[in-house]
mmCIF file of C-alpha atoms in Angstrom:
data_model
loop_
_atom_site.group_PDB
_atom_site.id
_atom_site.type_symbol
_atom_site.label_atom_id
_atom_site.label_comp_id
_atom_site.label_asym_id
_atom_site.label_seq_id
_atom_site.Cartn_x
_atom_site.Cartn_y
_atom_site.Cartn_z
ATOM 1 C CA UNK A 1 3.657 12.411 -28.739
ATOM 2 C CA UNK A 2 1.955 15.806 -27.479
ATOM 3 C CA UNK A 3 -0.984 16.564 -25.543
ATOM 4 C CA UNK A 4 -2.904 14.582 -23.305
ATOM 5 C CA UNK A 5 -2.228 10.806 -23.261
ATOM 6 C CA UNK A 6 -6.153 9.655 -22.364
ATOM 7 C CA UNK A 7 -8.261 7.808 -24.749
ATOM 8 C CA UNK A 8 -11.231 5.560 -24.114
ATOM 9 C CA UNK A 9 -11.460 2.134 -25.714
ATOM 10 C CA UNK A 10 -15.075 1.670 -26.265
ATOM 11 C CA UNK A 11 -14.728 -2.088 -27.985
ATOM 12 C CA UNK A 12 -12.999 -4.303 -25.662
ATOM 13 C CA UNK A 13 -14.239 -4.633 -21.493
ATOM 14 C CA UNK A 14 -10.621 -5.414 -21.342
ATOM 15 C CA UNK A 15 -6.950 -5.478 -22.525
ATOM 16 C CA UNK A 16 -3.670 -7.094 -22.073
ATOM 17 C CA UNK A 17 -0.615 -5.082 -21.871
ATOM 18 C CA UNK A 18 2.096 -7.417 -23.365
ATOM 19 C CA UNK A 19 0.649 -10.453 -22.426
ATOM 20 C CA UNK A 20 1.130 -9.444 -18.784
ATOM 21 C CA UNK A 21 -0.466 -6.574 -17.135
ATOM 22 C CA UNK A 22 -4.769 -6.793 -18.055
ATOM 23 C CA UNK A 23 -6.461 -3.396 -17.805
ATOM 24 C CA UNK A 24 -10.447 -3.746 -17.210
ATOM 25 C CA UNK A 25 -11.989 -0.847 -19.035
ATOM 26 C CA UNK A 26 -13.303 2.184 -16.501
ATOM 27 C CA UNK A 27 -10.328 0.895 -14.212
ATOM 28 C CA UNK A 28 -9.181 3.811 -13.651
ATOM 29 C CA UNK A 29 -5.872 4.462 -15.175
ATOM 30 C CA UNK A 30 -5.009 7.648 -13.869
ATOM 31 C CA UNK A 31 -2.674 9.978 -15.909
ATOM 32 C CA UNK A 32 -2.175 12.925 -13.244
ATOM 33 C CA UNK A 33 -0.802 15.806 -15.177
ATOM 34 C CA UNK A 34 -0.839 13.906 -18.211
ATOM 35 C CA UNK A 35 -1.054 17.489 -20.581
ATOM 36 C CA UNK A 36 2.258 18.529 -19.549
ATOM 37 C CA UNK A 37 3.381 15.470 -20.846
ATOM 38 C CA UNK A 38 5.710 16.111 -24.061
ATOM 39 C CA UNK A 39 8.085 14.172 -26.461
ATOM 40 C CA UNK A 40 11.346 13.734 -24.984
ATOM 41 C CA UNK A 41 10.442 14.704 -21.396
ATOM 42 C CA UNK A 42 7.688 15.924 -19.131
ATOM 43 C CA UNK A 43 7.821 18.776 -16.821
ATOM 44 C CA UNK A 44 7.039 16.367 -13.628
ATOM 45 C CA UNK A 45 6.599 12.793 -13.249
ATOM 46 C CA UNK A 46 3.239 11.167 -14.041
ATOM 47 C CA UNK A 47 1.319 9.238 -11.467
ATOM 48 C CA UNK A 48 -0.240 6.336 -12.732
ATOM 49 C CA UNK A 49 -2.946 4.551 -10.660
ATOM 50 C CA UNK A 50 -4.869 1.383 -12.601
ATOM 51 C CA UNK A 51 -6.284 -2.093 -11.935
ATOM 52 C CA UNK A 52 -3.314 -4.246 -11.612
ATOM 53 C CA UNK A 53 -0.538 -1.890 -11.776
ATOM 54 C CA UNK A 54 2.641 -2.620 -10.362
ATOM 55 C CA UNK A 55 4.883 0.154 -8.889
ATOM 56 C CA UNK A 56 8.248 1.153 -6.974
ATOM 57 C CA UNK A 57 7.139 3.464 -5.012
ATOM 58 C CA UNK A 58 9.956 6.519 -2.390
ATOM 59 C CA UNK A 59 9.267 8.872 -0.584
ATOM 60 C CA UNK A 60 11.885 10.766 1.260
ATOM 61 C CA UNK A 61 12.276 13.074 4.032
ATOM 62 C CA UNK A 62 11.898 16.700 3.794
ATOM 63 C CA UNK A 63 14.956 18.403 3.017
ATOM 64 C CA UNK A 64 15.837 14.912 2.740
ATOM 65 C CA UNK A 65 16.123 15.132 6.848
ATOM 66 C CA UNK A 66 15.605 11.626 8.898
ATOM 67 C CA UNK A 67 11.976 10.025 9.022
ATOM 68 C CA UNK A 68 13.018 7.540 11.876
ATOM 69 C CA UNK A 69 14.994 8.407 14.462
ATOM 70 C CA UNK A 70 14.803 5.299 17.040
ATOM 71 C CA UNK A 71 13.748 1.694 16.172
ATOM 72 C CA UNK A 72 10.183 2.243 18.093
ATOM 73 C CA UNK A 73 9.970 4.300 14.739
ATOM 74 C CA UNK A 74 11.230 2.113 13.118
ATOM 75 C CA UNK A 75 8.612 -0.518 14.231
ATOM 76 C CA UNK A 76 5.713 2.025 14.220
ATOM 77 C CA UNK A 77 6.362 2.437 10.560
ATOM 78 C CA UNK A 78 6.368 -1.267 10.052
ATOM 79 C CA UNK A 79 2.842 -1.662 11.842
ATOM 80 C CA UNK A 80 1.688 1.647 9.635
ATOM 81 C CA UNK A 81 2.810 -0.077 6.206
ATOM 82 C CA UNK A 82 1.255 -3.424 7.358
ATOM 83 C CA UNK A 83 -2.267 -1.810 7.857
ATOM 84 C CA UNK A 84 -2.011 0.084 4.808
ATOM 85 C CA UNK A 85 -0.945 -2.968 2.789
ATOM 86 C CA UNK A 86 -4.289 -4.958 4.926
ATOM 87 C CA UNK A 87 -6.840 -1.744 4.404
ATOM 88 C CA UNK A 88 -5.988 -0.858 1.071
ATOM 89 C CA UNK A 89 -5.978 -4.844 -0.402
ATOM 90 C CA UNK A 90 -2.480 -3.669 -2.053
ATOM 91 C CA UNK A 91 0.229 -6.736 -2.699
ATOM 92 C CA UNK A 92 4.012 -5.680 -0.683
ATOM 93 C CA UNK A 93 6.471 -7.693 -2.769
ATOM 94 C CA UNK A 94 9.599 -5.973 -1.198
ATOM 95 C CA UNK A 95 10.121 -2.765 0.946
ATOM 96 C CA UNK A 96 12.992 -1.284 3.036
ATOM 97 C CA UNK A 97 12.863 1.455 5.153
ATOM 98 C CA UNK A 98 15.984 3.759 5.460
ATOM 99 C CA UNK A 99 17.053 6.946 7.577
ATOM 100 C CA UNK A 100 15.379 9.049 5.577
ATOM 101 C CA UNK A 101 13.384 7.507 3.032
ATOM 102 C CA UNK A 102 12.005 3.921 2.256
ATOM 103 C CA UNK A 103 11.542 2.228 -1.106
ATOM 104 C CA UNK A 104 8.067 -0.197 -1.618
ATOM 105 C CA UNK A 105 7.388 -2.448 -4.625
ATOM 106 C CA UNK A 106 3.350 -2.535 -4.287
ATOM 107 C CA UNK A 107 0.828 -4.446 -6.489
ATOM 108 C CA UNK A 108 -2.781 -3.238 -6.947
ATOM 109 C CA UNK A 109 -5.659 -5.043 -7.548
ATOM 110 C CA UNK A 110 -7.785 -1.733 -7.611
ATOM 111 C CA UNK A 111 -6.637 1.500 -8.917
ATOM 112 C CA UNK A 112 -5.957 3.131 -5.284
ATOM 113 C CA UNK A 113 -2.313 3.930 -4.921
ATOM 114 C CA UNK A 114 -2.638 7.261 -4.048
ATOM 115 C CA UNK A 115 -5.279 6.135 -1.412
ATOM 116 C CA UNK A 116 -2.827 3.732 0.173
ATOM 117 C CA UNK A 117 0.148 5.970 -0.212
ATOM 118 C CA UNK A 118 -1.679 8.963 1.832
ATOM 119 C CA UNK A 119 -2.865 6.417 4.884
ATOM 120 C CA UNK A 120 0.911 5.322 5.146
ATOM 121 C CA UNK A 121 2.805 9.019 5.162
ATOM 122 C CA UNK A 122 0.221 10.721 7.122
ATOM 123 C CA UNK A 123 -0.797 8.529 9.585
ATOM 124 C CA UNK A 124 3.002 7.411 10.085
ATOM 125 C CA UNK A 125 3.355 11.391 10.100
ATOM 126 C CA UNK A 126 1.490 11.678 12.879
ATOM 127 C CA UNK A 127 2.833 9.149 15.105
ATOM 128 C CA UNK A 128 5.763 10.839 14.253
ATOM 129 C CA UNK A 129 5.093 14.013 15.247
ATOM 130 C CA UNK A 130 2.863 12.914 18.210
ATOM 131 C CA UNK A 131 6.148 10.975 19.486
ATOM 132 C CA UNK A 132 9.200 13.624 18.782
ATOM 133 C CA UNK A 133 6.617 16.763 19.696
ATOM 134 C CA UNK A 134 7.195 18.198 16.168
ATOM 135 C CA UNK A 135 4.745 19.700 13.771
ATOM 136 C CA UNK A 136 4.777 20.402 10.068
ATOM 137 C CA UNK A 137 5.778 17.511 6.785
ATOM 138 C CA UNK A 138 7.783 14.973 7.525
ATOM 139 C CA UNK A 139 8.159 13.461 3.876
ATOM 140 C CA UNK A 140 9.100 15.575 0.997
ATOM 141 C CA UNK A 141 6.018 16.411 -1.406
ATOM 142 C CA UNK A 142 3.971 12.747 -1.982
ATOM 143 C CA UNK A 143 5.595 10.328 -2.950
ATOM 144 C CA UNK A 144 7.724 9.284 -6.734
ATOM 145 C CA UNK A 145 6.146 6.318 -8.332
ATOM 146 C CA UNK A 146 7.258 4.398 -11.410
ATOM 147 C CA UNK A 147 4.848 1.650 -12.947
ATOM 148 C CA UNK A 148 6.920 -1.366 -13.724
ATOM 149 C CA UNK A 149 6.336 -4.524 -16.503
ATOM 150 C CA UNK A 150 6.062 -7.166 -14.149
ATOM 151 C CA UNK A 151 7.834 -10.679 -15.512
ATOM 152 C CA UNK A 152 10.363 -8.459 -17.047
ATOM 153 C CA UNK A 153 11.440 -6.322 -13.974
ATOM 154 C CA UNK A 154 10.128 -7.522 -10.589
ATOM 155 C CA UNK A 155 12.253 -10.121 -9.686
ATOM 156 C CA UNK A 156 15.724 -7.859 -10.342
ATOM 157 C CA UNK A 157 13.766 -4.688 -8.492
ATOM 158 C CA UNK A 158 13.282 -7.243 -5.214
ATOM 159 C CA UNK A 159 16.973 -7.618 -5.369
ATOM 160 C CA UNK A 160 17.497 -3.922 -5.542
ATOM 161 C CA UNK A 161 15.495 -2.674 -2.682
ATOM 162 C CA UNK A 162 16.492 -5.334 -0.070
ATOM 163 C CA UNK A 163 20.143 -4.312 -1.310
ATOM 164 C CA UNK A 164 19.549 -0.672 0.048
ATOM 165 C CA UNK A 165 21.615 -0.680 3.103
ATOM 166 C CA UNK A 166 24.940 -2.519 1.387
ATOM 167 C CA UNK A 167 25.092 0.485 -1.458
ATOM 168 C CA UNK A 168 24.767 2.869 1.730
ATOM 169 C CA UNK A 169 27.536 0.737 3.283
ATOM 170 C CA UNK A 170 25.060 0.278 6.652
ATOM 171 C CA UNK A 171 25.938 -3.342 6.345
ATOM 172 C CA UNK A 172 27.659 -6.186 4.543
ATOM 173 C CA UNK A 173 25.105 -7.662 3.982
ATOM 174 C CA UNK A 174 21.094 -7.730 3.507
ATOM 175 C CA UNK A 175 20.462 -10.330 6.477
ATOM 176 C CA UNK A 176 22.380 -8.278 8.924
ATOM 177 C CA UNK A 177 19.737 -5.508 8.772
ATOM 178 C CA UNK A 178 16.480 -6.090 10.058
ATOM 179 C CA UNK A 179 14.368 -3.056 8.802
ATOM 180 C CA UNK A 180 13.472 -5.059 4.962
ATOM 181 C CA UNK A 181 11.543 -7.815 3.276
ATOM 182 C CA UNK A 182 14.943 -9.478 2.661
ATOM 183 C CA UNK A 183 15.031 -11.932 5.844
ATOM 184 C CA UNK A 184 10.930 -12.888 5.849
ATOM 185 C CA UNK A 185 11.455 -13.853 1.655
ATOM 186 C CA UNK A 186 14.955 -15.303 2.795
ATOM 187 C CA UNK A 187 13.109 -17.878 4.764
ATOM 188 C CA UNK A 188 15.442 -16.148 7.773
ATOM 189 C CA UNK A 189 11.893 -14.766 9.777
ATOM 190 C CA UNK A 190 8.765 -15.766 9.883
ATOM 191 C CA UNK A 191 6.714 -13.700 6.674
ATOM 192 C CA UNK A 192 4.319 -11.602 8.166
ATOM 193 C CA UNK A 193 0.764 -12.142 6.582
ATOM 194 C CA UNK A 194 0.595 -8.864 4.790
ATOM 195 C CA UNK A 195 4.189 -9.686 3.092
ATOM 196 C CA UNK A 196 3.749 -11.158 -0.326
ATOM 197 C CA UNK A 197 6.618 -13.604 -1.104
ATOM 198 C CA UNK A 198 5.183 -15.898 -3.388
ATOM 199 C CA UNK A 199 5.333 -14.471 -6.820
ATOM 200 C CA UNK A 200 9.348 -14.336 -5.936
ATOM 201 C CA UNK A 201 10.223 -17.447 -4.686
ATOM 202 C CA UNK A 202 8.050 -19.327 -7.707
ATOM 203 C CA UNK A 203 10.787 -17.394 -10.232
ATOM 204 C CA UNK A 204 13.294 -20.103 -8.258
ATOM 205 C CA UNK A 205 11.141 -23.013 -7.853
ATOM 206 C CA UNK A 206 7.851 -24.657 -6.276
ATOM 207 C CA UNK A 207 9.669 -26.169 -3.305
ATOM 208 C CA UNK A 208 9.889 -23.590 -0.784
ATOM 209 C CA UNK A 209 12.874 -24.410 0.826
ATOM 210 C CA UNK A 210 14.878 -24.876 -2.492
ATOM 211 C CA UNK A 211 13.436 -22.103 -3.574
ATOM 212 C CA UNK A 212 14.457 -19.417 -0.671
ATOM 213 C CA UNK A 213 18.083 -20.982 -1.116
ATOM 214 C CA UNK A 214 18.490 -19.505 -4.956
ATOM 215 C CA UNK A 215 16.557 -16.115 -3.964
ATOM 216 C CA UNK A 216 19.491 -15.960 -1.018
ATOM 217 C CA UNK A 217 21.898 -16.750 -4.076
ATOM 218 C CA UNK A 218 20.569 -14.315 -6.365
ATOM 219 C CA UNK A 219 20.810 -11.503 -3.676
ATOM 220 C CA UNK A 220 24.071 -12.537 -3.006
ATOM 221 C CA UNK A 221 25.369 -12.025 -6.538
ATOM 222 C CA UNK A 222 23.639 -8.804 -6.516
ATOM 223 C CA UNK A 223 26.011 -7.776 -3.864
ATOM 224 C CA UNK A 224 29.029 -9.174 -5.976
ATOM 225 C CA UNK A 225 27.722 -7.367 -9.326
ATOM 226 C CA UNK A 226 25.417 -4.504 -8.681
ATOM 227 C CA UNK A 227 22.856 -3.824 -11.252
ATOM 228 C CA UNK A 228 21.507 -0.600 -12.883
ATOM 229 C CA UNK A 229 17.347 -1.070 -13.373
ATOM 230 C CA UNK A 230 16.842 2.700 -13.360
ATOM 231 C CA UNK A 231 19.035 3.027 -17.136
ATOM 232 C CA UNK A 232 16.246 1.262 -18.545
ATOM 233 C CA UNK A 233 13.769 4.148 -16.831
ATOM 234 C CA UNK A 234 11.359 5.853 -19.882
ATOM 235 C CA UNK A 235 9.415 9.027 -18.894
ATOM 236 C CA UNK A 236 10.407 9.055 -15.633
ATOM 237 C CA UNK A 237 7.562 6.907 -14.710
ATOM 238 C CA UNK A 238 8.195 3.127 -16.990
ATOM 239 C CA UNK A 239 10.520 0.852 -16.188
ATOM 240 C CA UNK A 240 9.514 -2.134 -19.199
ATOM 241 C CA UNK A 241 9.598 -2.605 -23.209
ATOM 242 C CA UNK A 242 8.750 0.162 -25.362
ATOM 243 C CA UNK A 243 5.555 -2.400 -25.852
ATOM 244 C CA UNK A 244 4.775 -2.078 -23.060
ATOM 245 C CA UNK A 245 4.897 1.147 -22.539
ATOM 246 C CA UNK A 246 2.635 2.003 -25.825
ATOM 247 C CA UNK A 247 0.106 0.280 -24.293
ATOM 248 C CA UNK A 248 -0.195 1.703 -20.985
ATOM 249 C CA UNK A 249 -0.127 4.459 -22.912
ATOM 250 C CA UNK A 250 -2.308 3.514 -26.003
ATOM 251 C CA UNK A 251 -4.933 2.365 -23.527
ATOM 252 C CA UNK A 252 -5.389 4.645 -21.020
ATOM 253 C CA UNK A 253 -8.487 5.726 -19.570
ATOM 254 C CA UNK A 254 -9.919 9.554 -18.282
ATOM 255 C CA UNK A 255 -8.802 10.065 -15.074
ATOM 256 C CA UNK A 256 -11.243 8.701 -12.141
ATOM 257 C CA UNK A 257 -12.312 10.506 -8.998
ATOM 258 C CA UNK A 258 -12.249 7.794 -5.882
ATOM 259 C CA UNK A 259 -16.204 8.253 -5.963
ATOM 260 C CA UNK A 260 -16.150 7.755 -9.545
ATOM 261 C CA UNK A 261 -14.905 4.105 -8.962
ATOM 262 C CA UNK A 262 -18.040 1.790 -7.908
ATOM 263 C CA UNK A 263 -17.082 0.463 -5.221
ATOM 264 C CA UNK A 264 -16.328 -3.601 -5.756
ATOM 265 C CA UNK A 265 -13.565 -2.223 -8.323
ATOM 266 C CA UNK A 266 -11.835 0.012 -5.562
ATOM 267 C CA UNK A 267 -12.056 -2.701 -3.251
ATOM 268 C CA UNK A 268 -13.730 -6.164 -4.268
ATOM 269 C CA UNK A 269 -12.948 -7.296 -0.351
ATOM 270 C CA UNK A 270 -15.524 -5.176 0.881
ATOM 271 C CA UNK A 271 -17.480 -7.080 3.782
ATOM 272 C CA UNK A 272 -21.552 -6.620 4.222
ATOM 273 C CA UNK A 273 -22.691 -4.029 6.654
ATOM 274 C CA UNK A 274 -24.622 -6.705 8.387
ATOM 275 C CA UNK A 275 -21.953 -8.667 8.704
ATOM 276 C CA UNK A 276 -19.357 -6.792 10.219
ATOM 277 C CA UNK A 277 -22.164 -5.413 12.776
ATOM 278 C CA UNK A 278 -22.988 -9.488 13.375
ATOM 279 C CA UNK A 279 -19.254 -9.917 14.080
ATOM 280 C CA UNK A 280 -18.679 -6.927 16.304
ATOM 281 C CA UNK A 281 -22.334 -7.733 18.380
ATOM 282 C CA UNK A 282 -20.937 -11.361 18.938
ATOM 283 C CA UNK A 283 -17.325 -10.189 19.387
ATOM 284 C CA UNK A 284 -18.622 -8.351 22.227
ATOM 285 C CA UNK A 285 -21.248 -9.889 23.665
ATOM 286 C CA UNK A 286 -24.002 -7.515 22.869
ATOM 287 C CA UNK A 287 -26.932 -7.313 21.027
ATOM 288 C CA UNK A 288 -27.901 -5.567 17.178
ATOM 289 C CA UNK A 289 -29.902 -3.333 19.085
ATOM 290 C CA UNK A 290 -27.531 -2.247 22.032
ATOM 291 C CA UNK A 291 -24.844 -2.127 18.767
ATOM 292 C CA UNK A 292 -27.350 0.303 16.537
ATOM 293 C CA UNK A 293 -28.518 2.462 19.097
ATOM 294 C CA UNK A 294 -27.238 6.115 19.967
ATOM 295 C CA UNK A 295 -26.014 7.155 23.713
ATOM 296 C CA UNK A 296 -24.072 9.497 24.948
ATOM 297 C CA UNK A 297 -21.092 7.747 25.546
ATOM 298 C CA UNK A 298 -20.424 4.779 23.157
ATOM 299 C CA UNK A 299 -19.559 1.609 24.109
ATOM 300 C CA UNK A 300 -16.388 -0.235 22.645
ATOM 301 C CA UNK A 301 -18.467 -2.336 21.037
ATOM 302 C CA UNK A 302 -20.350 0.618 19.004
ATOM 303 C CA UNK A 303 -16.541 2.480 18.529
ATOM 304 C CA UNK A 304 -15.585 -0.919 16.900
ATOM 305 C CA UNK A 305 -19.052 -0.573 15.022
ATOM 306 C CA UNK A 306 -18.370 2.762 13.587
ATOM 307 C CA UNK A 307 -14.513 1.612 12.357
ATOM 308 C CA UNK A 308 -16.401 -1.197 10.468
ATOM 309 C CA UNK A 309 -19.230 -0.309 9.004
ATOM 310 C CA UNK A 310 -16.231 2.717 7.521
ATOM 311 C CA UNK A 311 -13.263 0.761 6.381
ATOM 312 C CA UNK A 312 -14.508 -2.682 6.266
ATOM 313 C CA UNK A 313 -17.780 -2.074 4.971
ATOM 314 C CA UNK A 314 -16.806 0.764 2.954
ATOM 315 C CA UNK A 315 -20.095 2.489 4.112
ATOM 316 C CA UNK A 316 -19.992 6.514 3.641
ATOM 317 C CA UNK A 317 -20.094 9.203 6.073
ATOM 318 C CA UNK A 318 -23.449 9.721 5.253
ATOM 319 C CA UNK A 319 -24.623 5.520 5.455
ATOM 320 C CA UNK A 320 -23.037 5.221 8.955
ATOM 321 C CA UNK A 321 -24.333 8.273 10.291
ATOM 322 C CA UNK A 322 -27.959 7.566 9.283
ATOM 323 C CA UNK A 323 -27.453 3.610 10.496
ATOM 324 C CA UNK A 324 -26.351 5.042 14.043
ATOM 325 C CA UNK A 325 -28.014 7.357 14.380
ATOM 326 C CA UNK A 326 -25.320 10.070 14.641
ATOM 327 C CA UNK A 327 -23.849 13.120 12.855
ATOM 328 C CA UNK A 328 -21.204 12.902 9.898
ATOM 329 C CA UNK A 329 -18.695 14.718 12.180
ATOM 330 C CA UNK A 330 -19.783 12.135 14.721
ATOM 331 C CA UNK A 331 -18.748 9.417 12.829
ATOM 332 C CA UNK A 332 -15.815 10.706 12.234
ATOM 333 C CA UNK A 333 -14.601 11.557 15.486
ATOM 334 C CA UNK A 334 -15.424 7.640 16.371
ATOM 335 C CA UNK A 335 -12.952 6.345 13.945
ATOM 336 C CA UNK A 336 -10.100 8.619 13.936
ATOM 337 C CA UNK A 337 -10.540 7.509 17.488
ATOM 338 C CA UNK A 338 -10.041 3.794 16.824
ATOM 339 C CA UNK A 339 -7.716 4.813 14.209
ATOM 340 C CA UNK A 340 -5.429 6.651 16.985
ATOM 341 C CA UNK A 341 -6.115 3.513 19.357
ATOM 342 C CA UNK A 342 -4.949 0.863 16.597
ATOM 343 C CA UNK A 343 -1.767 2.976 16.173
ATOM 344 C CA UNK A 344 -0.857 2.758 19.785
ATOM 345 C CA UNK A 345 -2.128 -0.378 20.839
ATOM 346 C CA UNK A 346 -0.610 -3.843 19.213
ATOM 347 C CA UNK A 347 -2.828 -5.760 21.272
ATOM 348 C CA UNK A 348 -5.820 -3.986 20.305
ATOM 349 C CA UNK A 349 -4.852 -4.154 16.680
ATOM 350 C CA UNK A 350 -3.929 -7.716 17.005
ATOM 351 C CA UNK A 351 -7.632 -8.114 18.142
ATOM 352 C CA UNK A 352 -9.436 -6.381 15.664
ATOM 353 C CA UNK A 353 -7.304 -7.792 13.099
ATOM 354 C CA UNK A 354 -8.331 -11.443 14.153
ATOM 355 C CA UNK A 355 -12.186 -10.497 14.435
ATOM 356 C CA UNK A 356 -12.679 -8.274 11.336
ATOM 357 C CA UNK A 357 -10.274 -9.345 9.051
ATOM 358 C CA UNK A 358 -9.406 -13.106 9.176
ATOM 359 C CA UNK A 359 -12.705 -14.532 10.947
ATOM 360 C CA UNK A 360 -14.825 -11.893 8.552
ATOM 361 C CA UNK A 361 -13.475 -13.224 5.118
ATOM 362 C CA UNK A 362 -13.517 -16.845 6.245
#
């Protein structure tokens, strides 16, 4: 196959890859640099973003140099990953996070990897920076990303990443090390919200307990006989059946811009502008009015309101400036400042979490 690999299916509103993965057409499939792509090779690895996709996901450090260097880090990166995983409505199967570079096995449910991908590395980035009084790239390039057949690859994949630190010979084994999914899906920790262990433990069972017992099994044999999964790697970028990989192929669609997207396909969790203003107004005991109305030095309450009516609303620049009264750059100085606050503050992100996430959607 030569030339670009982008065709439109004008018949069908949707289509099943293999039974397994459905692509809704105008999804977005997104075939980055896909006319370099040539028989027997390509010149750099595609980057595949569609409804539904399922990916392992690096990124390493530059010159392959440590990202962490102290467990606050360690943590900050954790916190980073969990708001990405919460903004972006992506699905975290497994993750690990090593010296210098971490591995993620990430379900989406809109075409936005790239999105998500570029709120983890540069706002982590930044703390990092901020913290070690450093400047410059901390990862090396993006990030690699290979789209996976789900039922066929997933569970094995889990085993792999949580396995991370016994092929580095960090520890014996996966429980000892505290920086992976492999304790929460172990049933060793509590599973943080944004975690997704579901899908995993339903491969060994529907009772939970019974269940967590033959995932620690399975890991444990992984230990014994270490698997491959990368041999079976096509492209670069497919780890499934050569079906499967025709029809990601066969079926995808012109690249999409973000803005291109409407909006309830990026993101069908958006919340109502009037909502998340109701929220915030009762949140902090003021009115619509007081919330809505421009001063010189905004309140917490209309900080909060800004933040919202952005990432939970999904409101542009140009909606929340004209709402508040404000200037674009105006907006965006409120929310990188609520940004910067959430990234330093666990209690205040604990809060906001509980007010405009959980009590929003309910």
């Amino acid at each position: 196959m030569t030339g670009s690999i982008v065709r439109r299916n004008k018949t069908r509103k949707s289509l099943t890859l293999c039974g397994r993965v459905k692509l809704r057409t105008g999804s977005g499939l997104d075939f980055a640099n896909s006319a370099r792509y040539r028989a027997g090779g390509m010149a750099r690895p595609l980057r595949l973003a569609f409804a539904g996709g399922l990916y392992h996901v690096t990124a390493r450090g530059n010159e392959r140099k440590a990202i962490v260097r102290q467990d606050n880090d360690r943590a900050r990166f954790v916190d980073t990953l969990a708001t990405m995983v919460d903004r972006y409505q992506v699905r975290c199967h497994a993750w690990v996070l090593m010296d210098n570079h971490y591995h993620l096995l990430l379900e989406t449910p809109s075409p936005n990897l790239s999105l998500a991908l570029r709120h983890l590395n540069g706002v982590y980035t930044q703390a990092f920076n901020r913290r070690h009084r450093r400047v410059g790239h901390l990862f090396q390039g993006r990030f690699k990303a290979i789209v996976v057949e789900k039922e066929a690859h997933l569970l094995e994949l889990c085993r792999y990443v949580v396995l991370n630190p016994v092929r580095a010979g960090i520890v014996p084994h996966p429980k000892a090390y505290p920086w992976s999914s492999y304790r929460a899906t172990a049933g060793m920790a509590t599973a943080p919200a944004w975690l997704t262990v579901d899908w995993i433990l339903e491969q060994f069972g529907q009772r939970r307990g019974v269940a967590q017992d033959k995932y620690r099994q399975f890991v444990a044999e992984g230990i014994q006989e270490p698997t491959r999964p990368w041999e079976h790697l096509v492209g670069q970028v497919y780890l499934g059946s050569d079906a499967f990989v025709r029809d990601v192929q066969r079926y995808g669609t012109r690249q999409m811009t973000e803005t291109e997207i409407p909006r309830a396909q990026r993101d069908p969790y958006w919340l109502s502008s009037e909502k998340v203003l109701a929220r915030v107004a009762e949140e902090f005991g003021v009115s619509l009015n007081e919330l809505v109305r421009p001063t010189r030095r905004p309140s917490e309450a209309r900080e909060v309101a800004f933040y919202g009516l952005r990432r939970w609303a999904g409101e542009r620049l140009s909606e929340v400036a004209r709402r508040m009264g404000v200037t674009y750059s105006a907006v965006s100085r409120r929310v990188s400042a609520v940004e910067r606050r959430l990234a330093e503050d666990r209690r205040w992100r604990e809060r906001l979490a509980t007010f405009l996430v959980v009590k929003l959607k309910t």
